[in-house]
PDB file of C-alpha atoms in Angstrom:
ATOM      1  CA  MET A   1     111.310  -5.673-219.562  1.00  0.00           C
ATOM      2  CA  PRO A   2     111.748  -3.638-216.334  1.00  0.00           C
ATOM      3  CA  LEU A   3     109.248  -4.054-213.498  1.00  0.00           C
ATOM      4  CA  ARG A   4     107.754  -0.601-214.093  1.00  0.00           C
ATOM      5  CA  GLU A   5     107.037  -1.428-217.725  1.00  0.00           C
ATOM      6  CA  HIS A   6     105.472  -4.738-216.687  1.00  0.00           C
ATOM      7  CA  LEU A   7     103.142  -2.917-214.305  1.00  0.00           C
ATOM      8  CA  LEU A   8     102.237  -0.380-216.980  1.00  0.00           C
ATOM      9  CA  GLU A   9     101.545  -3.196-219.433  1.00  0.00           C
ATOM     10  CA  ILE A  10      99.323  -4.979-216.893  1.00  0.00           C
ATOM     11  CA  ARG A  11      97.396  -1.768-216.305  1.00  0.00           C
ATOM     12  CA  LYS A  12      96.975  -1.245-220.027  1.00  0.00           C
ATOM     13  CA  ARG A  13      95.707  -4.774-220.647  1.00  0.00           C
ATOM     14  CA  LEU A  14      93.350  -4.675-217.666  1.00  0.00           C
ATOM     15  CA  PHE A  15      91.978  -1.346-218.875  1.00  0.00           C
ATOM     16  CA  LEU A  16      91.420  -2.639-222.420  1.00  0.00           C
ATOM     17  CA  SER A  17      89.831  -5.824-221.070  1.00  0.00           C
ATOM     18  CA  SER A  18      87.507  -3.740-218.911  1.00  0.00           C
ATOM     19  CA  ILE A  19      86.529  -1.603-221.898  1.00  0.00           C
ATOM     20  CA  GLY A  20      85.620  -4.725-223.868  1.00  0.00           C
ATOM     21  CA  ILE A  21      83.568  -6.133-220.987  1.00  0.00           C
ATOM     22  CA  VAL A  22      81.761  -2.799-220.546  1.00  0.00           C
ATOM     23  CA  VAL A  23      80.905  -2.714-224.255  1.00  0.00           C
ATOM     24  CA  GLY A  24      79.633  -6.284-223.951  1.00  0.00           C
ATOM     25  CA  ALA A  25      77.638  -5.279-220.866  1.00  0.00           C
ATOM     26  CA  VAL A  26      75.944  -2.515-222.865  1.00  0.00           C
ATOM     27  CA  VAL A  27      74.872  -5.166-225.354  1.00  0.00           C
ATOM     28  CA  GLY A  28      73.796  -7.336-222.415  1.00  0.00           C
ATOM     29  CA  TRP A  29      71.633  -4.488-221.075  1.00  0.00           C
ATOM     30  CA  PHE A  30      69.413  -4.767-224.152  1.00  0.00           C
ATOM     31  CA  LEU A  31      69.447  -8.567-224.010  1.00  0.00           C
ATOM     32  CA  TYR A  32      68.502  -8.653-220.331  1.00  0.00           C
ATOM     33  CA  ASP A  33      64.849  -9.677-220.711  1.00  0.00           C
ATOM     34  CA  PRO A  34      65.346 -12.788-222.895  1.00  0.00           C
ATOM     35  CA  VAL A  35      68.437 -13.844-220.903  1.00  0.00           C
ATOM     36  CA  PHE A  36      66.618 -13.418-217.593  1.00  0.00           C
ATOM     37  CA  HIS A  37      63.687 -15.506-218.823  1.00  0.00           C
ATOM     38  CA  ALA A  38      66.119 -18.185-220.046  1.00  0.00           C
ATOM     39  CA  LEU A  39      67.853 -18.248-216.641  1.00  0.00           C
ATOM     40  CA  GLN A  40      64.503 -18.495-214.864  1.00  0.00           C
ATOM     41  CA  GLN A  41      63.090 -21.161-217.190  1.00  0.00           C
ATOM     42  CA  PRO A  42      64.590 -24.165-215.304  1.00  0.00           C
ATOM     43  CA  LEU A  43      62.675 -23.033-212.212  1.00  0.00           C
ATOM     44  CA  LEU A  44      59.415 -22.739-214.142  1.00  0.00           C
ATOM     45  CA  ASP A  45      59.913 -26.140-215.778  1.00  0.00           C
ATOM     46  CA  ALA A  46      60.613 -27.769-212.417  1.00  0.00           C
ATOM     47  CA  ALA A  47      57.534 -26.103-210.915  1.00  0.00           C
ATOM     48  CA  ALA A  48      55.349 -27.406-213.744  1.00  0.00           C
ATOM     49  CA  GLN A  49      56.630 -30.955-213.253  1.00  0.00           C
ATOM     50  CA  ASN A  50      56.289 -30.861-209.455  1.00  0.00           C
ATOM     51  CA  ASN A  51      52.949 -29.050-209.441  1.00  0.00           C
ATOM     52  CA  THR A  52      54.331 -26.297-207.216  1.00  0.00           C
ATOM     53  CA  LEU A  53      54.426 -22.523-207.419  1.00  0.00           C
ATOM     54  CA  THR A  54      58.116 -21.754-207.892  1.00  0.00           C
ATOM     55  CA  THR A  55      59.369 -18.375-209.022  1.00  0.00           C
ATOM     56  CA  THR A  56      62.050 -15.794-208.347  1.00  0.00           C
ATOM     57  CA  ASN A  57      61.326 -13.073-205.834  1.00  0.00           C
ATOM     58  CA  PHE A  58      62.730  -9.531-205.961  1.00  0.00           C
ATOM     59  CA  GLY A  59      62.712  -8.704-202.268  1.00  0.00           C
ATOM     60  CA  GLY A  60      63.948  -5.085-202.333  1.00  0.00           C
ATOM     61  CA  VAL A  61      63.137  -1.824-204.042  1.00  0.00           C
ATOM     62  CA  ALA A  62      66.442  -1.699-205.907  1.00  0.00           C
ATOM     63  CA  THR A  63      66.830  -5.455-206.384  1.00  0.00           C
ATOM     64  CA  ALA A  64      65.507  -5.461-209.954  1.00  0.00           C
ATOM     65  CA  ILE A  65      67.870  -2.752-211.228  1.00  0.00           C
ATOM     66  CA  ASP A  66      70.774  -4.317-209.326  1.00  0.00           C
ATOM     67  CA  MET A  67      70.128  -7.661-210.989  1.00  0.00           C
ATOM     68  CA  LYS A  68      69.881  -6.022-214.399  1.00  0.00           C
ATOM     69  CA  PHE A  69      73.375  -4.566-213.903  1.00  0.00           C
ATOM     70  CA  LYS A  70      74.757  -7.930-212.736  1.00  0.00           C
ATOM     71  CA  VAL A  71      73.207  -9.955-215.558  1.00  0.00           C
ATOM     72  CA  SER A  72      74.356  -7.363-218.109  1.00  0.00           C
ATOM     73  CA  LEU A  73      77.913  -7.631-216.753  1.00  0.00           C
ATOM     74  CA  PHE A  74      77.655 -11.420-216.911  1.00  0.00           C
ATOM     75  CA  ILE A  75      76.606 -11.239-220.560  1.00  0.00           C
ATOM     76  CA  GLY A  76      79.415  -8.754-221.194  1.00  0.00           C
ATOM     77  CA  ILE A  77      82.017 -11.204-219.871  1.00  0.00           C
ATOM     78  CA  LEU A  78      80.672 -13.978-222.108  1.00  0.00           C
ATOM     79  CA  VAL A  79      80.353 -12.015-225.353  1.00  0.00           C
ATOM     80  CA  SER A  80      83.739 -10.313-224.891  1.00  0.00           C
ATOM     81  CA  THR A  81      85.576 -13.603-224.242  1.00  0.00           C
ATOM     82  CA  PRO A  82      87.734 -13.375-227.409  1.00  0.00           C
ATOM     83  CA  TRP A  83      88.694  -9.797-226.543  1.00  0.00           C
ATOM     84  CA  TRP A  84      89.821 -10.243-222.928  1.00  0.00           C
ATOM     85  CA  MET A  85      91.566 -13.500-223.772  1.00  0.00           C
ATOM     86  CA  TYR A  86      93.429 -11.678-226.528  1.00  0.00           C
ATOM     87  CA  GLN A  87      94.514  -9.039-223.988  1.00  0.00           C
ATOM     88  CA  LEU A  88      95.865 -11.814-221.782  1.00  0.00           C
ATOM     89  CA  TRP A  89      97.860 -13.139-224.732  1.00  0.00           C
ATOM     90  CA  ALA A  90      99.040  -9.631-225.671  1.00  0.00           C
ATOM     91  CA  PHE A  91     100.469  -9.160-222.170  1.00  0.00           C
ATOM     92  CA  VAL A  92     102.617 -12.271-222.564  1.00  0.00           C
ATOM     93  CA  ASN A  93     103.410 -11.565-226.229  1.00  0.00           C
ATOM     94  CA  PRO A  94     106.429  -9.189-225.802  1.00  0.00           C
ATOM     95  CA  GLY A  95     108.379 -11.880-223.967  1.00  0.00           C
ATOM     96  CA  LEU A  96     107.818 -14.538-226.632  1.00  0.00           C
ATOM     97  CA  THR A  97     109.869 -15.482-229.657  1.00  0.00           C
ATOM     98  CA  SER A  98     108.321 -15.225-233.117  1.00  0.00           C
ATOM     99  CA  LYS A  99     107.648 -18.980-233.127  1.00  0.00           C
ATOM    100  CA  GLU A 100     106.050 -18.871-229.675  1.00  0.00           C
ATOM    101  CA  ARG A 101     103.837 -16.019-230.850  1.00  0.00           C
ATOM    102  CA  ARG A 102     102.463 -18.281-233.571  1.00  0.00           C
ATOM    103  CA  TYR A 103     101.634 -20.836-230.883  1.00  0.00           C
ATOM    104  CA  ALA A 104      99.825 -18.132-228.941  1.00  0.00           C
ATOM    105  CA  PHE A 105      97.310 -17.684-231.759  1.00  0.00           C
ATOM    106  CA  ALA A 106      96.522 -21.393-231.498  1.00  0.00           C
ATOM    107  CA  PHE A 107      96.077 -21.065-227.729  1.00  0.00           C
ATOM    108  CA  LEU A 108      93.701 -18.150-228.249  1.00  0.00           C
ATOM    109  CA  GLY A 109      91.776 -20.049-230.920  1.00  0.00           C
ATOM    110  CA  SER A 110      91.322 -23.044-228.639  1.00  0.00           C
ATOM    111  CA  GLY A 111      90.793 -21.111-225.415  1.00  0.00           C
ATOM    112  CA  VAL A 112      87.680 -19.256-226.585  1.00  0.00           C
ATOM    113  CA  PRO A 113      85.662 -22.353-227.613  1.00  0.00           C
ATOM    114  CA  LEU A 114      86.838 -24.206-224.496  1.00  0.00           C
ATOM    115  CA  PHE A 115      85.648 -21.392-222.239  1.00  0.00           C
ATOM    116  CA  LEU A 116      82.313 -21.239-224.035  1.00  0.00           C
ATOM    117  CA  GLY A 117      82.114 -25.043-223.987  1.00  0.00           C
ATOM    118  CA  GLY A 118      82.518 -25.037-220.219  1.00  0.00           C
ATOM    119  CA  ALA A 119      79.801 -22.401-219.944  1.00  0.00           C
ATOM    120  CA  TRP A 120      77.532 -24.571-222.089  1.00  0.00           C
ATOM    121  CA  LEU A 121      78.174 -27.599-219.856  1.00  0.00           C
ATOM    122  CA  ALA A 122      77.157 -25.542-216.825  1.00  0.00           C
ATOM    123  CA  TRP A 123      73.993 -24.530-218.669  1.00  0.00           C
ATOM    124  CA  TRP A 124      73.291 -28.211-219.368  1.00  0.00           C
ATOM    125  CA  VAL A 125      73.786 -29.116-215.691  1.00  0.00           C
ATOM    126  CA  LEU A 126      71.583 -26.279-214.387  1.00  0.00           C
ATOM    127  CA  PRO A 127      68.115 -27.730-215.199  1.00  0.00           C
ATOM    128  CA  HIS A 128      69.058 -31.080-213.644  1.00  0.00           C
ATOM    129  CA  ALA A 129      70.316 -29.372-210.483  1.00  0.00           C
ATOM    130  CA  VAL A 130      67.226 -27.185-210.191  1.00  0.00           C
ATOM    131  CA  LYS A 131      64.927 -30.156-210.792  1.00  0.00           C
ATOM    132  CA  VAL A 132      66.535 -32.270-208.071  1.00  0.00           C
ATOM    133  CA  LEU A 133      66.674 -29.462-205.516  1.00  0.00           C
ATOM    134  CA  THR A 134      63.069 -28.345-206.050  1.00  0.00           C
ATOM    135  CA  ASP A 135      61.781 -31.919-205.786  1.00  0.00           C
ATOM    136  CA  PHE A 136      61.881 -31.470-202.012  1.00  0.00           C
ATOM    137  CA  VAL A 137      59.175 -28.782-202.120  1.00  0.00           C
ATOM    138  CA  PRO A 138      55.838 -30.351-201.055  1.00  0.00           C
ATOM    139  CA  ALA A 139      53.097 -30.544-203.671  1.00  0.00           C
ATOM    140  CA  ASP A 140      50.677 -27.607-203.876  1.00  0.00           C
ATOM    141  CA  SER A 141      53.197 -25.421-202.044  1.00  0.00           C
ATOM    142  CA  ALA A 142      54.845 -22.145-203.006  1.00  0.00           C
ATOM    143  CA  ASN A 143      58.591 -21.677-203.276  1.00  0.00           C
ATOM    144  CA  PHE A 144      59.662 -18.048-203.635  1.00  0.00           C
ATOM    145  CA  ILE A 145      63.380 -18.013-204.392  1.00  0.00           C
ATOM    146  CA  ASP A 146      65.432 -14.874-203.857  1.00  0.00           C
ATOM    147  CA  ALA A 147      66.300 -13.574-207.336  1.00  0.00           C
ATOM    148  CA  GLN A 148      69.754 -12.322-206.368  1.00  0.00           C
ATOM    149  CA  LEU A 149      70.802 -15.596-204.754  1.00  0.00           C
ATOM    150  CA  TYR A 150      69.488 -17.721-207.615  1.00  0.00           C
ATOM    151  CA  LEU A 151      70.855 -15.663-210.490  1.00  0.00           C
ATOM    152  CA  SER A 152      74.187 -15.137-208.730  1.00  0.00           C
ATOM    153  CA  PHE A 153      74.455 -18.903-208.281  1.00  0.00           C
ATOM    154  CA  VAL A 154      73.722 -19.501-211.980  1.00  0.00           C
ATOM    155  CA  MET A 155      76.242 -16.896-213.146  1.00  0.00           C
ATOM    156  CA  ARG A 156      78.985 -18.186-210.840  1.00  0.00           C
ATOM    157  CA  LEU A 157      78.292 -21.721-212.053  1.00  0.00           C
ATOM    158  CA  VAL A 158      78.635 -20.762-215.721  1.00  0.00           C
ATOM    159  CA  LEU A 159      81.804 -18.712-215.207  1.00  0.00           C
ATOM    160  CA  ALA A 160      83.407 -21.361-212.971  1.00  0.00           C
ATOM    161  CA  PHE A 161      82.906 -24.066-215.585  1.00  0.00           C
ATOM    162  CA  GLY A 162      84.206 -21.793-218.324  1.00  0.00           C
ATOM    163  CA  ILE A 163      87.389 -21.074-216.369  1.00  0.00           C
ATOM    164  CA  ALA A 164      87.818 -24.765-215.469  1.00  0.00           C
ATOM    165  CA  PHE A 165      87.763 -25.690-219.154  1.00  0.00           C
ATOM    166  CA  LEU A 166      90.712 -23.350-219.756  1.00  0.00           C
ATOM    167  CA  LEU A 167      92.943 -25.707-217.735  1.00  0.00           C
ATOM    168  CA  PRO A 168      94.352 -27.572-220.790  1.00  0.00           C
ATOM    169  CA  VAL A 169      95.194 -24.273-222.491  1.00  0.00           C
ATOM    170  CA  VAL A 170      97.189 -23.197-219.423  1.00  0.00           C
ATOM    171  CA  MET A 171      98.918 -26.592-219.259  1.00  0.00           C
ATOM    172  CA  VAL A 172      99.988 -26.530-222.899  1.00  0.00           C
ATOM    173  CA  ALA A 173     101.018 -22.872-222.730  1.00  0.00           C
ATOM    174  CA  LEU A 174     103.293 -23.465-219.728  1.00  0.00           C
ATOM    175  CA  ASN A 175     104.776 -26.496-221.449  1.00  0.00           C
ATOM    176  CA  PHE A 176     105.444 -24.736-224.741  1.00  0.00           C
ATOM    177  CA  LEU A 177     107.069 -21.860-222.873  1.00  0.00           C
ATOM    178  CA  GLY A 178     109.403 -24.328-221.164  1.00  0.00           C
ATOM    179  CA  VAL A 179     108.064 -23.680-217.671  1.00  0.00           C
ATOM    180  CA  VAL A 180     106.560 -27.124-216.933  1.00  0.00           C
ATOM    181  CA  ARG A 181     107.572 -30.442-218.491  1.00  0.00           C
ATOM    182  CA  ALA A 182     105.003 -33.061-219.487  1.00  0.00           C
ATOM    183  CA  ARG A 183     106.286 -35.495-216.876  1.00  0.00           C
ATOM    184  CA  THR A 184     105.319 -33.007-214.167  1.00  0.00           C
ATOM    185  CA  TRP A 185     101.727 -32.992-215.414  1.00  0.00           C
ATOM    186  CA  ALA A 186     101.859 -36.802-215.719  1.00  0.00           C
ATOM    187  CA  HIS A 187     103.004 -37.233-212.114  1.00  0.00           C
ATOM    188  CA  GLY A 188     100.118 -35.080-210.931  1.00  0.00           C
ATOM    189  CA  TRP A 189      97.324 -36.865-212.805  1.00  0.00           C
ATOM    190  CA  ARG A 190      95.870 -38.400-209.633  1.00  0.00           C
ATOM    191  CA  TRP A 191      95.574 -34.964-208.052  1.00  0.00           C
ATOM    192  CA  ALA A 192      94.042 -33.654-211.279  1.00  0.00           C
ATOM    193  CA  VAL A 193      91.353 -36.359-211.238  1.00  0.00           C
ATOM    194  CA  LEU A 194      90.665 -35.765-207.541  1.00  0.00           C
ATOM    195  CA  ILE A 195      90.359 -32.009-208.064  1.00  0.00           C
ATOM    196  CA  ALA A 196      88.109 -32.513-211.113  1.00  0.00           C
ATOM    197  CA  PHE A 197      85.685 -34.706-209.168  1.00  0.00           C
ATOM    198  CA  ALA A 198      85.805 -32.437-206.115  1.00  0.00           C
ATOM    199  CA  PHE A 199      85.078 -29.434-208.330  1.00  0.00           C
ATOM    200  CA  SER A 200      82.185 -31.294-209.963  1.00  0.00           C
ATOM    201  CA  ALA A 201      80.781 -32.344-206.590  1.00  0.00           C
ATOM    202  CA  VAL A 202      80.825 -28.760-205.312  1.00  0.00           C
ATOM    203  CA  MET A 203      79.563 -27.092-208.490  1.00  0.00           C
ATOM    204  CA  THR A 204      76.739 -29.588-209.171  1.00  0.00           C
ATOM    205  CA  PRO A 205      74.556 -29.381-206.054  1.00  0.00           C
ATOM    206  CA  THR A 206      72.657 -32.585-206.769  1.00  0.00           C
ATOM    207  CA  PRO A 207      72.721 -35.769-204.680  1.00  0.00           C
ATOM    208  CA  ASP A 208      73.126 -38.101-207.672  1.00  0.00           C
ATOM    209  CA  ALA A 209      76.612 -39.280-208.559  1.00  0.00           C
ATOM    210  CA  LEU A 210      75.809 -39.592-212.263  1.00  0.00           C
ATOM    211  CA  THR A 211      75.678 -35.840-212.862  1.00  0.00           C
ATOM    212  CA  MET A 212      78.955 -35.369-210.996  1.00  0.00           C
ATOM    213  CA  ILE A 213      80.605 -38.038-213.144  1.00  0.00           C
ATOM    214  CA  TRP A 214      79.297 -36.549-216.395  1.00  0.00           C
ATOM    215  CA  VAL A 215      80.728 -33.171-215.393  1.00  0.00           C
ATOM    216  CA  ALA A 216      84.090 -34.507-214.173  1.00  0.00           C
ATOM    217  CA  LEU A 217      84.788 -36.732-217.189  1.00  0.00           C
ATOM    218  CA  PRO A 218      85.160 -33.896-219.754  1.00  0.00           C
ATOM    219  CA  ILE A 219      87.576 -32.080-217.427  1.00  0.00           C
ATOM    220  CA  CYS A 220      89.646 -35.252-216.981  1.00  0.00           C
ATOM    221  CA  GLY A 221      89.512 -35.833-220.734  1.00  0.00           C
ATOM    222  CA  LEU A 222      90.805 -32.341-221.457  1.00  0.00           C
ATOM    223  CA  TYR A 223      93.625 -32.903-218.964  1.00  0.00           C
ATOM    224  CA  ALA A 224      94.553 -36.110-220.787  1.00  0.00           C
ATOM    225  CA  VAL A 225      94.503 -34.419-224.200  1.00  0.00           C
ATOM    226  CA  ALA A 226      96.694 -31.591-222.913  1.00  0.00           C
ATOM    227  CA  LEU A 227      99.080 -34.142-221.397  1.00  0.00           C
ATOM    228  CA  VAL A 228      99.414 -35.907-224.759  1.00  0.00           C
ATOM    229  CA  VAL A 229     100.134 -32.605-226.525  1.00  0.00           C
ATOM    230  CA  CYS A 230     102.760 -31.698-223.917  1.00  0.00           C
ATOM    231  CA  THR A 231     104.386 -35.130-224.191  1.00  0.00           C
ATOM    232  CA  VAL A 232     104.624 -34.938-227.984  1.00  0.00           C
ATOM    233  CA  HIS A 233     106.089 -31.442-227.737  1.00  0.00           C
ATOM    234  CA  ASP A 234     108.701 -32.489-225.147  1.00  0.00           C
ATOM    235  CA  ARG A 235     109.797 -35.457-227.254  1.00  0.00           C
ATOM    236  CA  ARG A 236     110.202 -33.224-230.293  1.00  0.00           C
ATOM    237  CA  ILE A 237     112.308 -30.777-228.269  1.00  0.00           C
ATOM    238  CA  ASP A 238     114.432 -33.594-226.800  1.00  0.00           C
ATOM    239  CA  ARG A 239     115.145 -35.019-230.263  1.00  0.00           C
ATOM    240  CA  ARG A 240     116.140 -31.592-231.494  1.00  0.00           C
ATOM    241  CA  VAL A 241     118.506 -31.095-228.553  1.00  0.00           C
ATOM    242  CA  GLU A 242     120.067 -34.515-229.125  1.00  0.00           C
ATOM    243  CA  ALA A 243     120.582 -33.754-232.814  1.00  0.00           C
ATOM    244  CA  LEU A 244     122.401 -30.520-231.967  1.00  0.00           C
ATOM    245  CA  ALA A 245     124.550 -32.094-229.262  1.00  0.00           C
ATOM    246  CA  PRO A 246     128.223 -32.706-230.228  1.00  0.00           C
TER     247      PRO A 246
END
């Protein structure tokens, strides 16, 4: 495919992905109130346990409407996950063989639950992080947290974990397309573990090592599973090549 057609295809897929996210954001606009209360609940629970007044503070005139747009967009990205991931697959699809296209459906089917699983893990980590961080507020004190900073932190956390959990899908896809061999992933396992723990340390702002370990272990486990899949695939390809050799 010529470069111009590639660029046109990218534009098309980005446009369709944006349309799906916008439609999801419209749905998110009507779900804003329950989602906002769910995002704020870890703060309220921590305040009740610590006997402190902790709540989000909308410091500007337009802060509330700005946050409603941001949270709606965040919901739109989550609910439209199958759609924008399909657009990513559709961009690669013209360059694939018929057999590789069948693999792509499997990648799409695994990528969506992995992304949502990573988002769920971030949601599980959030109350623990909020609890630890608000423990430093003195008793009978008030802690007014800027709504934009808090909600932006929560949304970035959820999206970052969702994207991190797509790592095995990318690994297997590159292997099945013949771009990266399994031995390359195997040689880099130490770096993968280091990056997983560094990512967990940065994205879980709590001083306890246990939470960091519980977050890093699933990422390392997914890397290992993807490595096994890539290894099995490479061995099957090698046997096929040997059988065809004169």
